[in-house]
CSV table of C-alpha atoms in Angstrom, one decimal:
chain,number,residue,atom,x,y,z
W,1114,MET,CA,0.0,0.0,0.0
W,1115,LYS,CA,1.4,3.4,-1.0
W,1116,THR,CA,1.6,6.0,1.7
W,1117,ASN,CA,0.4,9.5,1.2
W,1118,THR,CA,-0.9,12.5,2.9
W,1119,CYS,CA,-4.1,12.8,1.1
W,1120,PHE,CA,-6.7,12.8,3.8
W,1121,THR,CA,-10.4,11.9,3.1
W,1122,LEU,CA,-11.5,13.9,0.0
W,1123,LEU,CA,-8.4,16.1,-0.4
W,1124,CYS,CA,-4.8,15.8,-1.2
W,1125,SER,CA,-1.8,18.1,-0.8
W,1126,CYS,CA,1.8,18.5,-1.8
W,1127,THR,CA,2.3,21.1,1.0
W,1128,LEU,CA,5.0,20.0,3.3
W,1129,LEU,CA,5.8,21.0,6.9
W,1130,ALA,CA,9.3,21.7,7.6
W,1131,GLY,CA,9.2,19.3,10.5
W,1132,ALA,CA,6.8,19.2,13.4
W,1133,VAL,CA,4.2,21.9,13.7
W,1134,ALA,CA,5.5,24.9,15.7
W,1135,SER,CA,4.4,24.5,19.3
W,1136,ALA,CA,4.3,26.0,22.7
W,1137,THR,CA,6.0,24.4,25.7
W,1138,VAL,CA,5.0,20.7,26.0
W,1139,LEU,CA,3.0,19.9,29.1
W,1140,ALA,CA,5.1,17.2,30.5
W,1141,LYS,CA,3.8,16.6,34.0
W,1142,PRO,CA,1.4,13.7,34.4
W,1143,GLU,CA,-1.0,15.9,36.2
W,1144,ALA,CA,-0.9,18.4,33.4
W,1145,GLU,CA,-1.5,15.7,30.8
W,1146,ALA,CA,-4.5,14.4,32.9
W,1147,CYS,CA,-5.9,17.9,33.0
W,1148,VAL,CA,-5.7,18.3,29.2
W,1149,ALA,CA,-7.5,15.0,28.9
W,1150,LEU,CA,-10.2,16.0,31.3
W,1151,GLY,CA,-10.6,19.3,29.5
W,1152,ALA,CA,-11.0,17.4,26.2
W,1153,LEU,CA,-13.9,15.4,27.7
W,1154,ALA,CA,-15.4,18.5,29.2
W,1155,TYR,CA,-15.2,20.2,25.8
W,1156,ASP,CA,-17.2,17.3,24.5
W,1157,ASP,CA,-19.7,17.2,27.3
W,1158,TRP,CA,-19.0,18.9,30.6
W,1159,THR,CA,-22.2,17.4,32.1
W,1160,SER,CA,-20.9,13.9,31.8
W,1161,ILE,CA,-19.5,11.9,34.8
W,1162,ASP,CA,-16.2,11.2,33.1
W,1163,ALA,CA,-15.7,14.9,32.4
W,1164,GLY,CA,-16.2,15.7,36.1
W,1165,GLY,CA,-19.9,16.7,35.7
W,1166,SER,CA,-23.1,15.6,37.4
W,1167,GLY,CA,-25.8,15.8,34.7
W,1168,LEU,CA,-27.8,18.5,33.1
W,1169,PRO,CA,-28.4,21.8,35.0
W,1170,ALA,CA,-31.8,23.1,35.7
W,1171,GLY,CA,-33.3,24.9,32.8
W,1172,GLU,CA,-32.0,22.8,29.9
W,1173,SER,CA,-33.1,19.3,28.9
W,1174,ASN,CA,-30.9,19.1,25.8
W,1175,VAL,CA,-27.2,18.7,26.4
W,1176,GLU,CA,-26.4,19.9,22.8
W,1177,TYR,CA,-27.1,23.4,23.9
W,1178,LEU,CA,-24.4,23.2,26.6
W,1179,ARG,CA,-21.6,21.4,24.9
W,1180,CYS,CA,-18.6,23.5,23.7
W,1181,VAL,CA,-18.3,21.4,20.6
W,1182,SER,CA,-21.8,22.2,19.5
W,1183,CYS,CA,-20.9,25.7,18.4
W,1184,HIS,CA,-17.1,25.7,18.1
W,1185,GLY,CA,-16.8,22.4,16.3
W,1186,TRP,CA,-14.6,19.4,17.0
W,1187,ASP,CA,-11.8,21.2,15.3
W,1188,ARG,CA,-12.6,24.5,17.1
W,1189,LEU,CA,-12.7,26.2,13.7
W,1190,GLY,CA,-16.4,27.1,13.8
W,1191,LEU,CA,-17.7,27.7,10.3
W,1192,LYS,CA,-14.1,27.4,9.0
W,1193,GLY,CA,-14.0,23.7,9.7
W,1194,GLY,CA,-16.1,20.5,9.8
W,1195,PHE,CA,-19.3,22.3,11.0
W,1196,VAL,CA,-19.4,24.6,7.9
W,1197,ARG,CA,-22.8,23.2,6.8
W,1198,ARG,CA,-24.3,22.6,10.3
W,1199,GLU,CA,-27.4,24.8,10.7
W,1200,ARG,CA,-29.3,25.2,13.9
W,1201,SER,CA,-32.4,23.0,14.4
W,1202,ALA,CA,-34.6,22.2,17.4
W,1203,ASP,CA,-32.1,19.5,18.3
W,1204,HIS,CA,-28.8,21.5,18.3
W,1205,PRO,CA,-27.2,24.9,17.9
W,1206,ASN,CA,-24.6,25.4,15.2
W,1207,ALA,CA,-21.4,27.3,14.4
W,1208,GLY,CA,-23.0,30.5,13.2
W,1209,LEU,CA,-24.5,29.6,9.9
W,1210,GLY,CA,-27.6,31.7,9.2
W,1211,ASP,CA,-27.1,33.5,12.6
W,1212,LEU,CA,-27.8,37.2,13.0
W,1213,ASN,CA,-25.0,37.2,15.5
W,1214,THR,CA,-21.8,37.5,13.4
W,1215,VAL,CA,-19.4,36.7,16.3
W,1216,SER,CA,-17.0,34.0,15.1
W,1217,ARG,CA,-17.0,30.6,16.8
W,1218,ASP,CA,-13.5,30.0,15.5
W,1219,ILE,CA,-11.2,29.7,18.5
W,1220,ALA,CA,-8.3,28.2,16.6
W,1221,PRO,CA,-7.9,31.0,14.0
W,1222,GLY,CA,-5.8,30.5,10.9
W,1223,LEU,CA,-5.0,26.8,11.7
W,1224,GLY,CA,-1.6,27.8,12.8
W,1225,ASN,CA,-1.7,31.0,14.8
W,1226,TYR,CA,-1.3,29.9,18.4
W,1227,TYR,CA,-4.3,31.1,20.3
W,1228,GLU,CA,-4.8,31.3,24.1
W,1229,VAL,CA,-8.3,31.2,25.7
W,1230,ARG,CA,-8.8,32.8,29.1
W,1231,ALA,CA,-11.0,31.4,31.8
W,1232,ASP,CA,-13.3,34.5,31.7
W,1233,GLU,CA,-13.9,33.9,28.0
W,1234,VAL,CA,-15.2,30.5,28.9
W,1235,LEU,CA,-17.4,31.7,31.7
W,1236,HIS,CA,-19.0,34.6,29.8
W,1237,GLU,CA,-20.0,36.0,33.1
W,1238,GLY,CA,-22.9,38.4,32.6
W,1239,THR,CA,-22.7,38.2,28.8
W,1240,GLY,CA,-24.0,34.8,27.9
W,1241,ARG,CA,-27.5,33.4,27.6
W,1242,ALA,CA,-29.4,31.6,30.3
W,1243,TYR,CA,-29.5,27.8,30.0
W,1244,GLU,CA,-33.2,27.8,29.4
W,1245,ASP,CA,-32.7,30.1,26.4
W,1246,GLY,CA,-30.9,27.3,24.6
W,1247,SER,CA,-33.3,24.7,23.1
W,1248,GLY,CA,-36.1,26.7,24.7
W,1249,SER,CA,-35.5,29.6,22.3
W,1250,TRP,CA,-36.3,27.5,19.2
W,1251,VAL,CA,-39.3,28.8,17.2
W,1252,PRO,CA,-40.2,26.7,14.2
W,1253,LEU,CA,-41.3,28.4,11.0
W,1254,ASP,CA,-44.9,27.9,10.2
W,1255,ASP,CA,-46.0,26.4,6.8
W,1256,ASN,CA,-47.2,29.8,5.9
W,1257,PRO,CA,-45.0,32.1,8.1
W,1258,THR,CA,-46.1,35.5,9.0
W,1259,ALA,CA,-43.7,38.4,9.5
W,1260,ALA,CA,-44.0,37.9,13.3
W,1261,ASN,CA,-43.3,34.2,13.0
W,1262,VAL,CA,-40.2,34.9,10.8
W,1263,ALA,CA,-38.9,37.4,13.3
W,1264,ALA,CA,-39.5,35.1,16.3
W,1265,HIS,CA,-37.7,32.3,14.4
W,1266,ALA,CA,-34.7,34.5,13.6
W,1267,GLU,CA,-34.5,35.8,17.2
W,1268,GLY,CA,-34.7,32.3,18.7
W,1269,PHE,CA,-32.3,30.9,16.1
W,1270,THR,CA,-29.6,33.5,17.2
W,1271,LEU,CA,-30.3,33.3,20.9
W,1272,GLY,CA,-29.9,29.5,21.0
W,1273,ASN,CA,-26.5,29.8,19.4
W,1274,MET,CA,-25.2,32.3,21.9
W,1275,HIS,CA,-22.6,31.2,24.5
W,1276,PRO,CA,-24.1,30.2,27.8
W,1277,ASP,CA,-23.2,32.1,30.9
W,1278,PHE,CA,-21.2,29.5,32.8
W,1279,SER,CA,-20.5,31.6,35.8
W,1280,ALA,CA,-22.0,30.9,39.2
W,1281,THR,CA,-23.0,34.5,39.7
W,1282,GLY,CA,-24.4,35.3,36.3
W,1283,VAL,CA,-27.9,34.8,34.9
W,1284,ASN,CA,-27.8,31.1,35.9
W,1285,ALA,CA,-27.2,31.8,39.6
W,1286,GLY,CA,-27.9,28.7,41.7
W,1287,ASP,CA,-27.7,26.3,38.7
W,1288,MET,CA,-24.9,23.8,38.3
W,1289,THR,CA,-22.1,25.1,36.2
W,1290,LEU,CA,-18.5,24.2,35.4
W,1291,THR,CA,-16.4,23.1,38.3
W,1292,GLN,CA,-13.1,24.9,38.9
W,1293,ASP,CA,-11.2,21.8,37.6
W,1294,GLN,CA,-13.4,21.7,34.5
W,1295,LEU,CA,-12.8,25.4,33.8
W,1296,ASP,CA,-9.0,25.1,34.4
W,1297,CYS,CA,-8.7,22.0,32.3
W,1298,VAL,CA,-10.9,23.2,29.4
W,1299,VAL,CA,-8.6,26.2,29.2
W,1300,ASP,CA,-5.5,23.9,29.3
W,1301,PHE,CA,-7.0,21.7,26.6
W,1302,ILE,CA,-7.8,24.5,24.2
W,1303,ASN,CA,-4.4,26.1,24.8
W,1304,ASN,CA,-2.4,22.9,24.6
W,1305,TRP,CA,-0.3,22.9,21.5
W,1306,ASN,CA,-0.5,19.2,20.7
W,1307,SER,CA,-4.2,19.0,20.9
W,1308,ASP,CA,-4.7,22.0,18.6
W,1309,PRO,CA,-6.1,21.2,15.1
W,1310,LYS,CA,-3.0,22.6,13.4
W,1311,TRP,CA,-1.1,19.6,14.7
W,1312,TYR,CA,-3.5,17.2,13.1
W,1313,PHE,CA,-4.2,19.0,9.9
W,1314,GLN,CA,-2.1,21.1,7.5
W,1315,GLY,CA,-5.3,22.4,5.9
W,1316,VAL,CA,-9.1,22.2,6.3
W,1317,PHE,CA,-11.0,23.2,3.1
W,1318,GLU,CA,-14.6,23.9,4.1
W,1319,GLU,CA,-15.5,24.8,0.5
W,1320,SER,CA,-15.3,21.2,-0.4
W,1321,ASN,CA,-18.3,19.0,0.2
W,1322,PRO,CA,-17.6,16.8,2.2
W,1323,VAL,CA,-15.1,19.0,4.0
W,1324,GLY,CA,-11.6,18.4,2.7
W,1325,TYR,CA,-8.6,17.7,5.0
W,1326,ILE,CA,-4.8,17.6,4.6
W,1327,ILE,CA,-3.2,15.5,7.3
W,1328,ASN,CA,0.0,16.4,9.0
W,1329,SER,CA,2.9,15.3,6.8
W,1330,GLY,CA,4.6,13.6,9.7
W,1331,ALA,CA,2.0,10.8,9.8
W,1332,SER,CA,2.8,7.1,9.0
W,1333,ALA,CA,0.1,4.9,7.6
W,1334,THR,CA,2.2,1.8,8.5
W,1335,ALA,CA,2.4,2.9,12.1
W,1336,GLY,CA,-1.4,3.7,12.0
W,1337,ARG,CA,-2.2,0.2,10.9
W,1338,SER,CA,-0.1,-1.3,13.7
W,1339,TYR,CA,-1.9,1.0,16.2
W,1340,TYR,CA,-5.3,0.1,14.9
W,1341,GLU,CA,-4.6,-3.6,14.9
W,1342,GLY,CA,-3.3,-3.4,18.5
W,1343,ASN,CA,-5.9,-1.1,20.0
W,1344,CYS,CA,-9.0,-0.8,17.8
W,1345,LEU,CA,-9.5,-4.0,15.9
W,1346,GLY,CA,-10.7,-6.1,18.9
W,1347,CYS,CA,-13.8,-3.9,19.3
W,1348,HIS,CA,-14.4,-2.4,15.9
W,1349,GLY,CA,-13.2,-5.1,13.6
W,1350,GLU,CA,-11.7,-4.2,10.2
W,1351,PRO,CA,-12.3,-0.5,9.2
W,1352,ASP,CA,-15.1,-1.4,6.8
W,1353,GLN,CA,-17.0,-3.8,9.2
W,1354,ASP,CA,-19.8,-3.6,11.6
W,1355,ALA,CA,-18.3,-5.7,14.5
W,1356,ASN,CA,-19.5,-6.7,17.9
W,1357,GLY,CA,-22.4,-4.3,17.9
W,1358,THR,CA,-20.1,-1.3,18.3
W,1359,LEU,CA,-20.5,2.1,16.7
W,1360,PRO,CA,-20.1,3.6,14.2
W,1361,ASN,CA,-22.5,2.0,11.8
W,1362,GLY,CA,-20.8,1.0,8.6
W,1363,GLY,CA,-17.5,0.8,10.4
W,1364,MET,CA,-14.8,3.5,10.4
W,1365,VAL,CA,-15.0,3.7,6.6
W,1366,GLY,CA,-18.7,4.6,6.7
W,1367,PHE,CA,-18.1,7.1,9.4
W,1368,LEU,CA,-15.2,8.9,7.7
W,1369,ARG,CA,-17.1,9.4,4.5
W,1370,GLN,CA,-19.4,11.8,6.3
W,1371,ASP,CA,-19.1,15.6,6.0
W,1372,GLY,CA,-16.6,16.9,8.6
W,1373,ALA,CA,-16.0,13.4,10.2
W,1374,TYR,CA,-12.2,13.7,10.4
W,1375,SER,CA,-12.6,16.8,12.7
W,1376,GLU,CA,-14.6,14.6,15.1
W,1377,PHE,CA,-12.3,11.6,14.7
W,1378,ALA,CA,-9.2,13.6,15.6
W,1379,HIS,CA,-10.8,14.5,18.9
W,1380,ILE,CA,-12.4,11.2,20.0
W,1381,ALA,CA,-9.6,9.0,18.8
W,1382,ARG,CA,-7.2,11.0,20.9
W,1383,PHE,CA,-9.3,11.5,24.1
W,1384,GLY,CA,-12.2,9.1,23.9
W,1385,ILE,CA,-16.0,9.6,24.4
W,1386,PRO,CA,-17.1,10.4,27.9
W,1387,ASP,CA,-19.3,8.0,29.8
W,1388,THR,CA,-18.7,5.1,27.3
W,1389,VAL,CA,-16.3,2.2,27.2
W,1390,MET,CA,-14.2,4.2,24.7
W,1391,THR,CA,-11.8,5.7,27.2
W,1392,ARG,CA,-8.2,6.7,26.6
W,1393,ALA,CA,-7.0,3.7,28.6
W,1394,ALA,CA,-9.1,1.3,26.5
W,1395,MET,CA,-7.7,2.9,23.3
W,1396,GLY,CA,-4.1,2.5,24.5
W,1397,SER,CA,-3.7,6.1,25.6
W,1398,PRO,CA,-3.0,7.5,22.1
W,1399,ASP,CA,-0.9,10.7,21.7
W,1400,GLU,CA,-1.0,13.2,18.9
W,1401,GLN,CA,1.4,11.1,16.8
W,1402,ASP,CA,-0.8,7.9,17.2
W,1403,THR,CA,-3.8,10.0,16.2
W,1404,ILE,CA,-2.4,11.3,12.9
W,1405,ASP,CA,-1.0,7.9,12.1
W,1406,LEU,CA,-4.5,6.3,12.6
W,1407,MET,CA,-6.1,8.9,10.4
W,1408,LEU,CA,-3.7,8.4,7.6
W,1409,TYR,CA,-4.1,4.6,7.7
W,1410,LEU,CA,-7.9,4.9,7.7
W,1411,GLN,CA,-7.9,7.5,5.0
W,1412,GLU,CA,-6.0,5.2,2.7
W,1413,TYR,CA,-8.4,2.4,3.7
W,1414,VAL,CA,-11.3,4.5,2.7
W,1415,GLN,CA,-9.8,5.3,-0.6
W,1416,ASP,CA,-8.8,1.8,-1.4
W,1417,SER,CA,-12.4,0.6,-0.7
W,1418,ASP,CA,-14.2,3.4,-2.7
W,1419,ASP,CA,-14.0,4.1,-6.4
W,1420,THR,CA,-16.3,7.2,-6.1
W,1421,PRO,CA,-14.8,10.3,-7.7
W,1422,ILE,CA,-13.5,12.8,-5.2
W,1423,GLY,CA,-13.1,16.6,-5.3
W,1424,ILE,CA,-10.1,17.8,-7.3
W,1425,THR,CA,-7.8,20.2,-5.3
W,1426,GLY,CA,-4.3,21.5,-5.2
W,1427,GLY,CA,-2.9,18.2,-3.9
W,1428,PHE,CA,-3.4,16.5,-7.3
W,1429,SER,CA,-0.6,18.5,-8.9
W,1430,GLY,CA,2.2,16.3,-10.1
W,1431,SER,CA,3.1,13.7,-12.7
W,1432,TRP,CA,0.6,11.0,-13.7
W,1433,TYR,CA,0.9,8.1,-16.1
W,1434,LEU,CA,-0.1,4.4,-16.7
W,1435,GLU,CA,2.7,1.9,-16.5
W,1436,ALA,CA,1.2,-0.1,-19.4
W,1437,ARG,CA,1.5,3.2,-21.5
W,1438,ASP,CA,5.0,4.2,-20.2
W,1439,GLY,CA,6.5,6.8,-22.5
W,1440,GLU,CA,3.5,9.1,-22.4
W,1441,GLY,CA,1.9,10.9,-19.4
W,1442,PHE,CA,0.4,14.0,-17.9
W,1443,LEU,CA,1.8,17.0,-16.0
W,1444,ILE,CA,-1.0,18.4,-13.9
W,1445,ASP,CA,-1.0,21.6,-11.9
W,1446,VAL,CA,-4.0,22.5,-9.8
W,1447,ALA,CA,-4.1,26.0,-8.3
W,1448,PRO,CA,-6.7,28.2,-6.6
W,1449,ASN,CA,-9.1,30.0,-8.9
W,1450,MET,CA,-8.8,33.6,-7.7
W,1451,ILE,CA,-11.6,36.1,-8.5
W,1452,ASP,CA,-11.2,39.7,-7.2
W,1453,GLY,CA,-8.7,38.5,-4.6
W,1454,ASP,CA,-10.9,35.6,-3.3
W,1455,GLN,CA,-10.6,31.9,-4.0
W,1456,GLU,CA,-13.5,30.4,-5.8
W,1457,GLY,CA,-12.7,26.8,-6.3
W,1458,TRP,CA,-9.8,25.4,-8.3
W,1459,GLN,CA,-8.4,25.5,-11.8
W,1460,MET,CA,-6.2,23.0,-13.6
W,1461,VAL,CA,-3.4,23.3,-16.2
W,1462,ALA,CA,-2.8,20.0,-17.9
W,1463,THR,CA,0.0,18.9,-20.3
W,1464,TYR,CA,-0.3,15.6,-22.2
W,1465,TYR,CA,2.9,14.3,-23.8
W,1466,THR,CA,2.1,11.6,-26.3
W,1467,TYR,CA,2.4,10.7,-30.0
W,1468,ASP,CA,0.3,10.8,-33.1
W,1469,GLY,CA,-0.6,7.8,-35.1
W,1470,LEU,CA,2.5,8.2,-37.2
W,1471,GLY,CA,4.9,8.0,-34.2
W,1472,ASN,CA,5.7,11.7,-34.0
W,1473,GLN,CA,6.0,13.2,-30.5
W,1474,VAL,CA,3.0,15.5,-29.6
W,1475,TRP,CA,2.6,17.9,-26.7
W,1476,LEU,CA,-0.9,19.2,-25.8
W,1477,ILE,CA,-1.7,21.8,-23.2
W,1478,GLY,CA,-4.8,23.4,-21.8
W,1479,SER,CA,-6.5,24.8,-18.7
W,1480,ALA,CA,-10.0,24.9,-17.2
W,1481,VAL,CA,-11.9,25.7,-14.1
W,1482,ILE,CA,-12.7,22.6,-12.1
W,1483,GLU,CA,-16.4,21.6,-11.5
W,1484,ASP,CA,-16.7,19.5,-8.3
W,1485,ASP,CA,-15.2,16.0,-8.9
W,1486,SER,CA,-14.4,16.2,-12.6
W,1487,VAL,CA,-12.8,18.6,-15.0
W,1488,THR,CA,-12.9,18.8,-18.8
W,1489,VAL,CA,-9.8,20.6,-20.2
W,1490,PRO,CA,-9.9,22.0,-23.8
W,1491,MET,CA,-6.5,21.1,-25.2
W,1492,VAL,CA,-4.5,22.9,-27.9
W,1493,ILE,CA,-1.6,21.7,-30.1
W,1494,THR,CA,1.0,24.3,-31.2
W,1495,ASP,CA,3.3,24.8,-34.2
W,1496,GLY,CA,5.1,27.7,-35.8
W,1497,GLY,CA,7.6,28.5,-33.0
W,1498,ILE,CA,11.3,28.5,-33.5
W,1499,PHE,CA,13.8,27.2,-30.9
W,1500,GLY,CA,16.3,29.4,-29.1
W,1501,ALA,CA,17.2,33.0,-29.7
W,1502,LEU,CA,14.8,33.3,-32.7
W,1503,PHE,CA,11.7,32.3,-30.7
W,1504,ASP,CA,8.9,34.7,-31.3
W,1505,PRO,CA,5.5,34.1,-29.5
W,1506,LEU,CA,3.7,35.8,-32.3
W,1507,THR,CA,4.6,33.0,-34.7
W,1508,VAL,CA,3.1,30.3,-32.4
W,1509,ASN,CA,-0.2,28.9,-33.7
W,1510,ARG,CA,-2.5,27.4,-31.1
W,1511,ILE,CA,-4.8,24.9,-32.7
W,1512,ALA,CA,-7.8,23.4,-31.0
W,1513,TRP,CA,-7.2,19.7,-30.5
W,1514,GLY,CA,-10.0,18.3,-28.3
W,1515,THR,CA,-10.5,17.6,-24.6
W,1516,LEU,CA,-9.1,15.7,-21.7
W,1517,GLU,CA,-11.6,14.8,-18.9
W,1518,PHE,CA,-10.1,13.9,-15.6
W,1519,THR,CA,-11.6,12.2,-12.5
W,1520,PHE,CA,-9.8,10.9,-9.4
W,1521,THR,CA,-10.8,8.3,-6.9
W,1522,SER,CA,-7.8,8.8,-4.6
W,1523,CYS,CA,-4.5,10.7,-4.3
W,1524,TRP,CA,-3.0,7.9,-6.3
W,1525,ARG,CA,-5.6,6.9,-8.9
W,1526,GLY,CA,-7.5,8.6,-11.6
W,1527,HIS,CA,-9.1,8.2,-15.0
W,1528,VAL,CA,-8.8,10.2,-18.2
W,1529,SER,CA,-10.9,10.3,-21.3
W,1530,VAL,CA,-9.0,11.6,-24.3
W,1531,THR,CA,-11.3,13.0,-27.1
W,1532,PRO,CA,-9.8,14.6,-30.2
W,1533,ASN,CA,-12.2,16.9,-32.1
W,1534,PRO,CA,-13.5,15.9,-35.6
W,1535,ASP,CA,-10.8,18.0,-37.4
W,1536,MET,CA,-8.0,16.1,-35.6
W,1537,MET,CA,-9.6,12.7,-36.1
W,1538,ASN,CA,-10.0,13.5,-39.8
W,1539,ALA,CA,-6.6,14.9,-40.4
W,1540,GLY,CA,-4.9,11.6,-41.2
W,1541,LEU,CA,-2.7,11.8,-38.1
W,1542,GLY,CA,-4.2,8.7,-36.4
W,1543,PHE,CA,-5.8,10.5,-33.5
W,1544,GLU,CA,-8.8,8.7,-32.0
W,1545,ALA,CA,-10.8,8.7,-28.7
W,1546,VAL,CA,-9.3,6.6,-25.9
W,1547,GLU,CA,-9.7,6.4,-22.2
W,1548,PHE,CA,-7.7,4.7,-19.5
W,1549,ASP,CA,-6.8,4.8,-15.8
W,1550,ILE,CA,-3.8,6.8,-14.6
W,1551,GLU,CA,-1.6,6.5,-11.5
W,1552,ARG,CA,0.5,9.0,-9.7
W,1553,LEU,CA,4.2,8.9,-10.5
W,1554,THR,CA,5.3,11.5,-7.9
W,1555,PRO,CA,4.0,11.2,-4.3
W,1556,PRO,CA,1.7,13.7,-2.8
W,1557,GLY,CA,2.9,15.4,0.4
W,1558,ALA,CA,5.7,13.9,2.3
W,1559,CYS,CA,5.2,10.3,1.3
W,1560,PRO,CA,8.2,8.0,1.9
């Protein structure tokens, strides 16, 4: 199995120059235990394992109290795995459709070290009351009036606001975070090696499902060993439903969901509170084990799925088919910039091949990518003169036909080669062909 840093539906050739920059490592066992407790509290501070004691008065739906519900598993808010999560009667969201434009992103830039203070967690005097969480939801009527629309919008926003977790705020007398939970949530968020920038080199929320680039220091071989030693016994093979354990469809089914790798990075590292999936049961994984696991499972997902995936910058490189060695494709995928903003991706493709008479042929073209495929109009050139006499005005660019590319992983793709009628009737032996292609140069930091 080839090793690569393409992670779920995205690939990358971006390399890190070593480990991600970090703050001082928390080396004391008690500090490590506090970070782990903070991670569980971030998931669900009302749970027993996270030091809680159940739901406080005024709220019957824990979703409206969990940190993760608004900030996301990756703490990136709308810039991460929760980009398409809209509020409903069952849960808040990360700000989508919200009149309140305050960002839920508490890990800005996926690389700018960010420190959260305890008072920012408490929101003393500035957050909503617990009962204003799920209790604020106002559904839209089938034929909404202006008053119904306004009430829905107001409740939508209110339920997404941060709760006041202080003991002296609007929830005076209710259960709130303990001091240990507060301290450890802060430690968890500020801890360098639980920050999403350690796990991911990029998160592309414009892709659907969300695209991820895994840290280039990951090893799929090590991830497989860790999975077999610590996960296989309960979960079975990654594509199996085994022993009645979640997730349904196995790890493969879970990781095909939108934003799933954000959640996986958290629960595979710290476990799920009040379940048998504890850190001890998982072998006490560290940050390296986590990225190794994700890379192994990403490759497993790709090897078991021939569904075309979104084309991004990570597909840049050299591609060919061994059975057709001597011809191939040079592909460059870059952001499609419009007025300074990225709107998708564009591809420049070069196809070096031969005509039906054995003469070498170079074709080149570019196109904007549409989701999981791209059709590139190609041109063939003549008229130029080599060396000092070269004059771009003498170059003729003659429409040749199209190349259509799709990819099912960072390593595998398919191309349909279609000459136009003029080329097929020119007596040069051009005809329509299609074949699979494989990557010749590795993406990312593959060994």
